[in-house]
CSV table of C-alpha atoms and ligand atoms in Angstrom, one decimal:
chain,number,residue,atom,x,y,z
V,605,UNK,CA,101.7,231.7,222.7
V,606,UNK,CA,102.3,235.5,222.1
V,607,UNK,CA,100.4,237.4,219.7
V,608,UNK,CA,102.6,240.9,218.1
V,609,UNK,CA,100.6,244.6,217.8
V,610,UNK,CA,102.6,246.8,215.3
V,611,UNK,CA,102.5,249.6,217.8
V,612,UNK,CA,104.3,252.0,215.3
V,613,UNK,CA,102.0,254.3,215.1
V,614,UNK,CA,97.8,254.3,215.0
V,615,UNK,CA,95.4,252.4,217.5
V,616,UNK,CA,97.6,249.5,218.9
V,617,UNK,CA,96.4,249.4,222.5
V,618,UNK,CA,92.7,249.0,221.8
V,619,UNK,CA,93.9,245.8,220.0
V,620,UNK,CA,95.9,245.0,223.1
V,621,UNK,CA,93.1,245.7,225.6
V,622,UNK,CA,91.3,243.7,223.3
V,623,UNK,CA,93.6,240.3,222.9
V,624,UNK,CA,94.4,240.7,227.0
V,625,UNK,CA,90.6,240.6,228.0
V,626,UNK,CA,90.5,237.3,225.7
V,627,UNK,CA,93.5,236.0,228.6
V,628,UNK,CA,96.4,236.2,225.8
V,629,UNK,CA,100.2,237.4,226.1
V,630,UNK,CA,100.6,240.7,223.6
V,631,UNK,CA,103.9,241.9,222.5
V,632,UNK,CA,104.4,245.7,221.3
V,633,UNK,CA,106.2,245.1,218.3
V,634,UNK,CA,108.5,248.4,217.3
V,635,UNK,CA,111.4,247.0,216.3
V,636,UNK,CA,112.8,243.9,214.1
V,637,UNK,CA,114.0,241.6,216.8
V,638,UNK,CA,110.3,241.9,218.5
V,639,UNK,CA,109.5,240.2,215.2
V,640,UNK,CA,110.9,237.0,216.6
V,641,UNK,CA,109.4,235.8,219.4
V,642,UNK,CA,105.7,236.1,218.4
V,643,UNK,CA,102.9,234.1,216.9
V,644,UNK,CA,100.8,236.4,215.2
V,645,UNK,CA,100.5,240.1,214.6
V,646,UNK,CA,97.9,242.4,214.5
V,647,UNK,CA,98.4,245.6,212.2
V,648,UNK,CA,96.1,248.1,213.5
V,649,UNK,CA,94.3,251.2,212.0
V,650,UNK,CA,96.6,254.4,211.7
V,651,UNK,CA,97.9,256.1,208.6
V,652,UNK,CA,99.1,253.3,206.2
V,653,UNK,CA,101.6,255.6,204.6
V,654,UNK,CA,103.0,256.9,208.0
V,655,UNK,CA,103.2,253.1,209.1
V,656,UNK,CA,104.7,251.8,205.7
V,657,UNK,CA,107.9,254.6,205.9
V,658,UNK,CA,108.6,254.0,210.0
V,659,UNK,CA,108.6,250.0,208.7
V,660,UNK,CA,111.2,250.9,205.7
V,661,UNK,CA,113.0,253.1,208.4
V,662,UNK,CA,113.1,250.4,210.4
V,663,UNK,CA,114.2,247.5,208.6
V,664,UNK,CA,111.3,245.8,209.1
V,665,UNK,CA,109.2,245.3,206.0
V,666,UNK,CA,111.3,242.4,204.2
V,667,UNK,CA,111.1,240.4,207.4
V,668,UNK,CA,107.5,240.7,207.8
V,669,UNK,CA,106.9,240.0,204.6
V,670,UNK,CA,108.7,237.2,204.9
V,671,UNK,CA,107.3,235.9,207.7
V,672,UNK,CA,103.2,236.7,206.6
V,673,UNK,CA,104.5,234.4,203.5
V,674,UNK,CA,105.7,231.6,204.9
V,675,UNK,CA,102.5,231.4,207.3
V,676,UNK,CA,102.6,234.0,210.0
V,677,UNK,CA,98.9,234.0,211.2
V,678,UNK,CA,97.5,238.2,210.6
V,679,UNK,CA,94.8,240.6,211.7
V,680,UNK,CA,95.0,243.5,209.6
V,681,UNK,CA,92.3,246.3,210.2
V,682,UNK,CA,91.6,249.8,208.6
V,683,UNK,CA,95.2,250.8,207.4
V,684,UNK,CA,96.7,247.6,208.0
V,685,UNK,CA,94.3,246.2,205.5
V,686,UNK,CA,96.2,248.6,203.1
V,687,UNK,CA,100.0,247.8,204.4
V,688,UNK,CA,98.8,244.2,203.2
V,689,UNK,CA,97.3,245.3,200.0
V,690,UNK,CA,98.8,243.5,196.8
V,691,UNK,CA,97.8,246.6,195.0
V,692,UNK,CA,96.5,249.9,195.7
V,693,UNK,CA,93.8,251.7,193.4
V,694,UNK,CA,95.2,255.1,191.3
V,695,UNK,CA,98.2,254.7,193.5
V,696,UNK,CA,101.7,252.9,192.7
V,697,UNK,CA,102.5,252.6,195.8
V,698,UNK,CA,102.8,248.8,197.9
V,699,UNK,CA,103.7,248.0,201.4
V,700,UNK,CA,103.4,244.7,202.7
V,701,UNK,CA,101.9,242.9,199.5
V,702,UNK,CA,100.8,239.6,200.4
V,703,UNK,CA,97.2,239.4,200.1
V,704,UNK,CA,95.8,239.3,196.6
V,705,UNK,CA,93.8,242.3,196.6
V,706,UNK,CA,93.4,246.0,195.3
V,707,UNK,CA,92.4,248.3,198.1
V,708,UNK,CA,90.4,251.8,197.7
V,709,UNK,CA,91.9,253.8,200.4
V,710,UNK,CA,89.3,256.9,201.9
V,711,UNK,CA,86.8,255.3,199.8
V,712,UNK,CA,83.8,256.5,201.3
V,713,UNK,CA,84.7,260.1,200.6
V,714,UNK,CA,84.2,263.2,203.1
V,715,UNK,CA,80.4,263.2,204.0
V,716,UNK,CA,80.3,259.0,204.4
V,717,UNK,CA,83.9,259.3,206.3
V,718,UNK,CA,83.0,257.4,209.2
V,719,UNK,CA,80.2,255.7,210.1
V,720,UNK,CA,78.6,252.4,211.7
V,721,UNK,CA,76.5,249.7,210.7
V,722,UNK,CA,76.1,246.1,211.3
V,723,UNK,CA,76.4,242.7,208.9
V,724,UNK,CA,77.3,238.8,209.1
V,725,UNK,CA,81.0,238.4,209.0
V,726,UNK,CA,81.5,234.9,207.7
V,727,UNK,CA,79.7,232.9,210.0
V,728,UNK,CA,79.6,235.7,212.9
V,729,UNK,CA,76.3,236.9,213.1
V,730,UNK,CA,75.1,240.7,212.8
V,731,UNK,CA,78.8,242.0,213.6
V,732,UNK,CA,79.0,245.8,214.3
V,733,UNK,CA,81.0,247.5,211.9
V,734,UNK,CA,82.5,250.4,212.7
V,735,UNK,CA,84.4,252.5,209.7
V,736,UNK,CA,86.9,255.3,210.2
V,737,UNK,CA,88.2,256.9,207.2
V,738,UNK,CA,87.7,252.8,205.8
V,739,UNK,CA,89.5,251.7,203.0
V,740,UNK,CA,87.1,248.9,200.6
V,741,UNK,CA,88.1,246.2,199.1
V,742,UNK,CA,87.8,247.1,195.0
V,743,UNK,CA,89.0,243.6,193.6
V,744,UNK,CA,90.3,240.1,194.5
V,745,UNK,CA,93.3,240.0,192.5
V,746,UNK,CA,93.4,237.0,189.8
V,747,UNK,CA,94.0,233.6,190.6
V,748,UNK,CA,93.1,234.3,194.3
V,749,UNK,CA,89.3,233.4,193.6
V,750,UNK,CA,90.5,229.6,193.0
V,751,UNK,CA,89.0,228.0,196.2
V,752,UNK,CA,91.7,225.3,195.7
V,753,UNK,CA,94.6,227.8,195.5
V,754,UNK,CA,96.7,227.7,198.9
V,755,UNK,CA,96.3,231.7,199.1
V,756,UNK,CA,92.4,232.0,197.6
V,757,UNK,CA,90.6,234.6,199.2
V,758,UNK,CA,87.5,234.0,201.2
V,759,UNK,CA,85.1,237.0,201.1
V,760,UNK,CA,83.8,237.4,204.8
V,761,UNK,CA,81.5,240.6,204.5
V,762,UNK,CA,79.9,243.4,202.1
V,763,UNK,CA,78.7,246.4,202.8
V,764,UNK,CA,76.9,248.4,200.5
V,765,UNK,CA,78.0,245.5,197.8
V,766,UNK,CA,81.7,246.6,198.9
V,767,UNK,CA,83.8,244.2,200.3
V,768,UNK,CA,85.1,245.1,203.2
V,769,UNK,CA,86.2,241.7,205.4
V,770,UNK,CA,88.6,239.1,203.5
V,771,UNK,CA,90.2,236.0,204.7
V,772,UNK,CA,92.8,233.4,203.0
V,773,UNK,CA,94.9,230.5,205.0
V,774,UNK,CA,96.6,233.1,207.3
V,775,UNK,CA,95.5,236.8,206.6
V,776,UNK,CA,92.5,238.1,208.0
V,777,UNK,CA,92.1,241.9,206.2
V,778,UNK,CA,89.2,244.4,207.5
V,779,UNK,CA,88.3,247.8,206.5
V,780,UNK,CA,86.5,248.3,210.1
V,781,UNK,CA,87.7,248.4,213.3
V,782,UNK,CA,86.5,245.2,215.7
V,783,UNK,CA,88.6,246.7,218.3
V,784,UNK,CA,86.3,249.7,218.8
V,785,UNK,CA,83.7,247.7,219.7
V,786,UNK,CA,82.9,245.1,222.5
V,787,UNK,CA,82.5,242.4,220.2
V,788,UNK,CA,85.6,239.9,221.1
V,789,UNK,CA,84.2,237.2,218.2
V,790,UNK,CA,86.8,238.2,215.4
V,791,UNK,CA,90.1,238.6,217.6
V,792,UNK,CA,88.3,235.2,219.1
V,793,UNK,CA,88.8,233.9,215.4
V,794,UNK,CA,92.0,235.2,214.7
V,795,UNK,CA,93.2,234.0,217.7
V,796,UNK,CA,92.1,230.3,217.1
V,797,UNK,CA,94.2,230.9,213.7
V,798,UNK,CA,97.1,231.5,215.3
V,799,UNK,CA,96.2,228.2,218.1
V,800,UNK,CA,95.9,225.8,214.8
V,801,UNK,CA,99.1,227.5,213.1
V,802,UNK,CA,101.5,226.9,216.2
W,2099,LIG,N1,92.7,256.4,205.7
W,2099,LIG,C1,93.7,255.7,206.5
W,2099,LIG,C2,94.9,255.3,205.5
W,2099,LIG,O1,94.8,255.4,204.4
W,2099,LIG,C3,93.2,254.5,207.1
W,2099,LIG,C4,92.2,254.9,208.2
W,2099,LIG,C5,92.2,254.1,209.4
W,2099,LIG,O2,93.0,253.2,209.7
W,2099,LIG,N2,91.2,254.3,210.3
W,2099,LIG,O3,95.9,254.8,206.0
């Protein structure tokens, strides 16, 4: 099993650092062919707009796209949460678009820019959260409440009454940034996603 890091651009390698202490095989993915030989992919913090042209550029939108759609297990934080984004708020712009949300990018404004804190996510208990220049999550789209629905979204965590942590079958979105931390419990999670996918 090899688990993919868009390393385009933003923090990749703490991912890495990350997935290696948990004993698992990372691929840097920066071009389309790395696209085929992995298992997952994380899409790390960065600049979502930066990230979004270099994956145009390089051909590599459609086939990710393609790929999160027909079941590629995901860990999206911070700007990745954005490239994944249905819809972005007062902006026409999409990347990715799978999950059935409408993100808020630099939602916390200059004074609350970054910041940490600390909630349940799902069933982890008191996660630290850290937030960078965090997106939030304004709005499940419709249709993607529906528990029964194949792509429903689960609501993991709110801050603030924001939500800011979102799940469905194979997309794992967070405004925060796990791999900052030395809490392994979420890249634990996602990598038992990509175990029960493969
Ligand atoms: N504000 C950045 C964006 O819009 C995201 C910040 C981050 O990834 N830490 O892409």
């Amino acid at each position: 099993m090899k688990i993919g890091v868009l390393s385009l651009q933003g923090a990749f390698l703490e991912h890495e650092k990350m997935l290696q202490r948990l004993g698992i095989d990372t691929v840097e993915v920066r071009q389309r062919k790395d696209l085929d030989a992995i298992d997952g992919i994380v899409l790390p913090g960065g600049e979502s707009t930066v990230q979004g042209q270099l994956l145009r550029e390089l051909d590599m939108l459609e086939p990710l796209r393609q790929k999160i759609q027909a079941g590629l297990p995901v860990l999206a934080t911070c700007a990745g949460l954005i490239l994944l984004a249905e819809h972005i708020a007062d902006d026409p712009t999409t990347h990715l678009a799978t999950l059935p949300i409408t993100v808020k990018r630099n939602a916390y404004g200059r004074q609350l820019s970054s910041f940490s804190t600390a909630a349940d996510v799902g069933r982890l208990k008191d996660f630290p959260l850290v937030f960078i220049r965090a997106p939030y999550i304004a709005d499940v789209n419709k249709g993607a409440e529906d528990e029964t629905s194949t792509d429903a979204v689960q609501v993991l965590v709110r801050v603030d009454g924001k939500i800011v942590g979102v799940r469905t079958a194979n997309q794992i979105g967070l405004a925060f940034h796990p791999e900052l931390t030395d809490d392994t419990r979420l890249h634990e999670a996602f990598v038992a996603m990509v175990k029960s996918k493969n």
